[in-house]
Amino acid sequence: MLRYAIIFLVIAIIAAALGLGGVAGFAMYLAYGAAVIFVILLVLHLVGVNTRV
């Protein structure tokens, strides 16, 4: 997930540099969503690892 967030962030930066505001906004939206999902899965993983004995 983090890989997708970084890829979409790079796409958004390139699109913004080229003046493609709509594409940049959508890519940022996808990057934010992927980053949020990554953080949620990371927290669930860490909680699951700490509860094992």
PDB file of N, CA and C in Angstrom:
ATOM      1  N   MET A   1       0.811  -1.198   0.000  1.00  0.00           N
ATOM      2  CA  MET A   1       0.000   0.000   0.000  1.00  0.00           C
ATOM      3  C   MET A   1       0.856   1.265   0.000  1.00  0.00           C
ATOM      4  N   LEU A   2       1.915   1.227   0.760  1.00  0.00           N
ATOM      5  CA  LEU A   2       2.769   2.412   0.812  1.00  0.00           C
ATOM      6  C   LEU A   2       3.388   2.684  -0.559  1.00  0.00           C
ATOM      7  N   ARG A   3       3.703   1.624  -1.276  1.00  0.00           N
ATOM      8  CA  ARG A   3       4.257   1.783  -2.621  1.00  0.00           C
ATOM      9  C   ARG A   3       3.265   2.514  -3.524  1.00  0.00           C
ATOM     10  N   TYR A   4       1.986   2.133  -3.446  1.00  0.00           N
ATOM     11  CA  TYR A   4       0.963   2.794  -4.263  1.00  0.00           C
ATOM     12  C   TYR A   4       0.801   4.254  -3.867  1.00  0.00           C
ATOM     13  N   ALA A   5       0.872   4.538  -2.583  1.00  0.00           N
ATOM     14  CA  ALA A   5       0.748   5.917  -2.123  1.00  0.00           C
ATOM     15  C   ALA A   5       1.890   6.768  -2.681  1.00  0.00           C
ATOM     16  N   ILE A   6       3.094   6.235  -2.667  1.00  0.00           N
ATOM     17  CA  ILE A   6       4.238   6.984  -3.197  1.00  0.00           C
ATOM     18  C   ILE A   6       4.123   7.164  -4.708  1.00  0.00           C
ATOM     19  N   ILE A   7       3.684   6.109  -5.407  1.00  0.00           N
ATOM     20  CA  ILE A   7       3.522   6.205  -6.860  1.00  0.00           C
ATOM     21  C   ILE A   7       2.497   7.275  -7.217  1.00  0.00           C
ATOM     22  N   PHE A   8       1.350   7.271  -6.545  1.00  0.00           N
ATOM     23  CA  PHE A   8       0.319   8.264  -6.837  1.00  0.00           C
ATOM     24  C   PHE A   8       0.775   9.670  -6.453  1.00  0.00           C
ATOM     25  N   LEU A   9       1.572   9.781  -5.411  1.00  0.00           N
ATOM     26  CA  LEU A   9       2.109  11.080  -5.030  1.00  0.00           C
ATOM     27  C   LEU A   9       3.037  11.626  -6.113  1.00  0.00           C
ATOM     28  N   VAL A  10       3.882  10.770  -6.654  1.00  0.00           N
ATOM     29  CA  VAL A  10       4.783  11.195  -7.731  1.00  0.00           C
ATOM     30  C   VAL A  10       3.981  11.587  -8.966  1.00  0.00           C
ATOM     31  N   ILE A  11       2.956  10.814  -9.293  1.00  0.00           N
ATOM     32  CA  ILE A  11       2.100  11.146 -10.434  1.00  0.00           C
ATOM     33  C   ILE A  11       1.438  12.500 -10.211  1.00  0.00           C
ATOM     34  N   ALA A  12       0.978  12.752  -8.994  1.00  0.00           N
ATOM     35  CA  ALA A  12       0.329  14.028  -8.687  1.00  0.00           C
ATOM     36  C   ALA A  12       1.301  15.194  -8.825  1.00  0.00           C
ATOM     37  N   ILE A  13       2.526  15.016  -8.370  1.00  0.00           N
ATOM     38  CA  ILE A  13       3.518  16.085  -8.475  1.00  0.00           C
ATOM     39  C   ILE A  13       3.839  16.374  -9.934  1.00  0.00           C
ATOM     40  N   ILE A  14       4.009  15.317 -10.730  1.00  0.00           N
ATOM     41  CA  ILE A  14       4.299  15.512 -12.151  1.00  0.00           C
ATOM     42  C   ILE A  14       3.119  16.170 -12.844  1.00  0.00           C
ATOM     43  N   ALA A  15       1.906  15.717 -12.554  1.00  0.00           N
ATOM     44  CA  ALA A  15       0.724  16.300 -13.183  1.00  0.00           C
ATOM     45  C   ALA A  15       0.560  17.766 -12.788  1.00  0.00           C
ATOM     46  N   ALA A  16       0.835  18.092 -11.538  1.00  0.00           N
ATOM     47  CA  ALA A  16       0.729  19.483 -11.099  1.00  0.00           C
ATOM     48  C   ALA A  16       1.781  20.348 -11.796  1.00  0.00           C
ATOM     49  N   ALA A  17       2.973  19.804 -11.989  1.00  0.00           N
ATOM     50  CA  ALA A  17       4.019  20.555 -12.677  1.00  0.00           C
ATOM     51  C   ALA A  17       3.657  20.812 -14.137  1.00  0.00           C
ATOM     52  N   LEU A  18       2.899  19.904 -14.715  1.00  0.00           N
ATOM     53  CA  LEU A  18       2.475  20.054 -16.101  1.00  0.00           C
ATOM     54  C   LEU A  18       1.189  20.864 -16.238  1.00  0.00           C
ATOM     55  N   GLY A  19       0.608  21.247 -15.116  1.00  0.00           N
ATOM     56  CA  GLY A  19      -0.588  22.075 -15.160  1.00  0.00           C
ATOM     57  C   GLY A  19      -1.882  21.284 -15.280  1.00  0.00           C
ATOM     58  N   LEU A  20      -1.856  20.012 -14.974  1.00  0.00           N
ATOM     59  CA  LEU A  20      -3.043  19.173 -15.056  1.00  0.00           C
ATOM     60  C   LEU A  20      -3.669  19.068 -13.666  1.00  0.00           C
ATOM     61  N   GLY A  21      -4.413  20.076 -13.294  1.00  0.00           N
ATOM     62  CA  GLY A  21      -4.945  20.157 -11.938  1.00  0.00           C
ATOM     63  C   GLY A  21      -5.894  19.045 -11.578  1.00  0.00           C
ATOM     64  N   GLY A  22      -6.754  18.655 -12.505  1.00  0.00           N
ATOM     65  CA  GLY A  22      -7.719  17.595 -12.225  1.00  0.00           C
ATOM     66  C   GLY A  22      -7.053  16.260 -11.990  1.00  0.00           C
ATOM     67  N   VAL A  23      -6.085  15.947 -12.824  1.00  0.00           N
ATOM     68  CA  VAL A  23      -5.348  14.688 -12.683  1.00  0.00           C
ATOM     69  C   VAL A  23      -4.539  14.707 -11.390  1.00  0.00           C
ATOM     70  N   ALA A  24      -3.936  15.842 -11.089  1.00  0.00           N
ATOM     71  CA  ALA A  24      -3.135  15.952  -9.871  1.00  0.00           C
ATOM     72  C   ALA A  24      -4.012  15.792  -8.627  1.00  0.00           C
ATOM     73  N   GLY A  25      -5.180  16.403  -8.649  1.00  0.00           N
ATOM     74  CA  GLY A  25      -6.085  16.278  -7.509  1.00  0.00           C
ATOM     75  C   GLY A  25      -6.553  14.850  -7.303  1.00  0.00           C
ATOM     76  N   PHE A  26      -6.892  14.177  -8.397  1.00  0.00           N
ATOM     77  CA  PHE A  26      -7.344  12.787  -8.290  1.00  0.00           C
ATOM     78  C   PHE A  26      -6.216  11.880  -7.820  1.00  0.00           C
ATOM     79  N   ALA A  27      -5.004  12.106  -8.314  1.00  0.00           N
ATOM     80  CA  ALA A  27      -3.865  11.298  -7.883  1.00  0.00           C
ATOM     81  C   ALA A  27      -3.571  11.533  -6.401  1.00  0.00           C
ATOM     82  N   MET A  28      -3.710  12.766  -5.941  1.00  0.00           N
ATOM     83  CA  MET A  28      -3.517  13.040  -4.512  1.00  0.00           C
ATOM     84  C   MET A  28      -4.584  12.359  -3.670  1.00  0.00           C
ATOM     85  N   TYR A  29      -5.810  12.343  -4.182  1.00  0.00           N
ATOM     86  CA  TYR A  29      -6.906  11.658  -3.492  1.00  0.00           C
ATOM     87  C   TYR A  29      -6.585  10.169  -3.346  1.00  0.00           C
ATOM     88  N   LEU A  30      -6.091   9.550  -4.420  1.00  0.00           N
ATOM     89  CA  LEU A  30      -5.731   8.134  -4.370  1.00  0.00           C
ATOM     90  C   LEU A  30      -4.527   7.904  -3.458  1.00  0.00           C
ATOM     91  N   ALA A  31      -3.561   8.806  -3.493  1.00  0.00           N
ATOM     92  CA  ALA A  31      -2.387   8.668  -2.632  1.00  0.00           C
ATOM     93  C   ALA A  31      -2.780   8.764  -1.163  1.00  0.00           C
ATOM     94  N   TYR A  32      -3.670   9.703  -0.852  1.00  0.00           N
ATOM     95  CA  TYR A  32      -4.128   9.846   0.529  1.00  0.00           C
ATOM     96  C   TYR A  32      -4.879   8.593   0.976  1.00  0.00           C
ATOM     97  N   GLY A  33      -5.738   8.096   0.116  1.00  0.00           N
ATOM     98  CA  GLY A  33      -6.493   6.886   0.456  1.00  0.00           C
ATOM     99  C   GLY A  33      -5.589   5.694   0.680  1.00  0.00           C
ATOM    100  N   ALA A  34      -4.592   5.518  -0.175  1.00  0.00           N
ATOM    101  CA  ALA A  34      -3.660   4.403  -0.020  1.00  0.00           C
ATOM    102  C   ALA A  34      -2.839   4.555   1.257  1.00  0.00           C
ATOM    103  N   ALA A  35      -2.452   5.781   1.584  1.00  0.00           N
ATOM    104  CA  ALA A  35      -1.678   6.010   2.808  1.00  0.00           C
ATOM    105  C   ALA A  35      -2.524   5.725   4.053  1.00  0.00           C
ATOM    106  N   VAL A  36      -3.781   6.102   4.032  1.00  0.00           N
ATOM    107  CA  VAL A  36      -4.662   5.838   5.178  1.00  0.00           C
ATOM    108  C   VAL A  36      -4.858   4.332   5.356  1.00  0.00           C
ATOM    109  N   ILE A  37      -5.089   3.628   4.261  1.00  0.00           N
ATOM    110  CA  ILE A  37      -5.246   2.176   4.344  1.00  0.00           C
ATOM    111  C   ILE A  37      -3.962   1.535   4.855  1.00  0.00           C
ATOM    112  N   PHE A  38      -2.809   2.038   4.405  1.00  0.00           N
ATOM    113  CA  PHE A  38      -1.527   1.515   4.880  1.00  0.00           C
ATOM    114  C   PHE A  38      -1.392   1.693   6.392  1.00  0.00           C
ATOM    115  N   VAL A  39      -1.724   2.860   6.892  1.00  0.00           N
ATOM    116  CA  VAL A  39      -1.592   3.121   8.331  1.00  0.00           C
ATOM    117  C   VAL A  39      -2.545   2.230   9.122  1.00  0.00           C
ATOM    118  N   ILE A  40      -3.768   2.057   8.640  1.00  0.00           N
ATOM    119  CA  ILE A  40      -4.732   1.195   9.328  1.00  0.00           C
ATOM    120  C   ILE A  40      -4.222  -0.241   9.379  1.00  0.00           C
ATOM    121  N   LEU A  41      -3.749  -0.748   8.250  1.00  0.00           N
ATOM    122  CA  LEU A  41      -3.231  -2.111   8.224  1.00  0.00           C
ATOM    123  C   LEU A  41      -1.984  -2.257   9.082  1.00  0.00           C
ATOM    124  N   LEU A  42      -1.137  -1.241   9.120  1.00  0.00           N
ATOM    125  CA  LEU A  42       0.056  -1.279   9.961  1.00  0.00           C
ATOM    126  C   LEU A  42      -0.328  -1.361  11.440  1.00  0.00           C
ATOM    127  N   VAL A  43      -1.278  -0.548  11.852  1.00  0.00           N
ATOM    128  CA  VAL A  43      -1.717  -0.574  13.254  1.00  0.00           C
ATOM    129  C   VAL A  43      -2.335  -1.920  13.598  1.00  0.00           C
ATOM    130  N   LEU A  44      -3.171  -2.456  12.709  1.00  0.00           N
ATOM    131  CA  LEU A  44      -3.779  -3.769  12.965  1.00  0.00           C
ATOM    132  C   LEU A  44      -2.717  -4.857  13.051  1.00  0.00           C
ATOM    133  N   HIS A  45      -1.718  -4.760  12.210  1.00  0.00           N
ATOM    134  CA  HIS A  45      -0.639  -5.736  12.259  1.00  0.00           C
ATOM    135  C   HIS A  45       0.135  -5.655  13.566  1.00  0.00           C
ATOM    136  N   LEU A  46       0.471  -4.438  13.976  1.00  0.00           N
ATOM    137  CA  LEU A  46       1.239  -4.266  15.215  1.00  0.00           C
ATOM    138  C   LEU A  46       0.432  -4.700  16.424  1.00  0.00           C
ATOM    139  N   VAL A  47      -0.852  -4.454  16.433  1.00  0.00           N
ATOM    140  CA  VAL A  47      -1.686  -4.901  17.551  1.00  0.00           C
ATOM    141  C   VAL A  47      -1.760  -6.410  17.555  1.00  0.00           C
ATOM    142  N   GLY A  48      -1.876  -7.012  16.395  1.00  0.00           N
ATOM    143  CA  GLY A  48      -1.936  -8.479  16.299  1.00  0.00           C
ATOM    144  C   GLY A  48      -0.642  -9.137  16.719  1.00  0.00           C
ATOM    145  N   VAL A  49       0.477  -8.533  16.399  1.00  0.00           N
ATOM    146  CA  VAL A  49       1.782  -9.094  16.765  1.00  0.00           C
ATOM    147  C   VAL A  49       1.974  -9.005  18.270  1.00  0.00           C
ATOM    148  N   ASN A  50       1.539  -7.926  18.890  1.00  0.00           N
ATOM    149  CA  ASN A  50       1.758  -7.740  20.321  1.00  0.00           C
ATOM    150  C   ASN A  50       0.819  -8.605  21.164  1.00  0.00           C
ATOM    151  N   THR A  51      -0.284  -9.094  20.601  1.00  0.00           N
ATOM    152  CA  THR A  51      -1.209  -9.898  21.398  1.00  0.00           C
ATOM    153  C   THR A  51      -0.849 -11.372  21.364  1.00  0.00           C
ATOM    154  N   ARG A  52       0.043 -11.791  20.458  1.00  0.00           N
ATOM    155  CA  ARG A  52       0.467 -13.188  20.413  1.00  0.00           C
ATOM    156  C   ARG A  52       1.423 -13.485  21.548  1.00  0.00           C
ATOM    157  N   VAL A  53       1.304 -14.689  22.072  1.00  0.00           N
ATOM    158  CA  VAL A  53       2.216 -15.091  23.160  1.00  0.00           C
ATOM    159  C   VAL A  53       2.975 -16.332  22.749  1.00  0.00           C
TER     160      VAL A  53
END
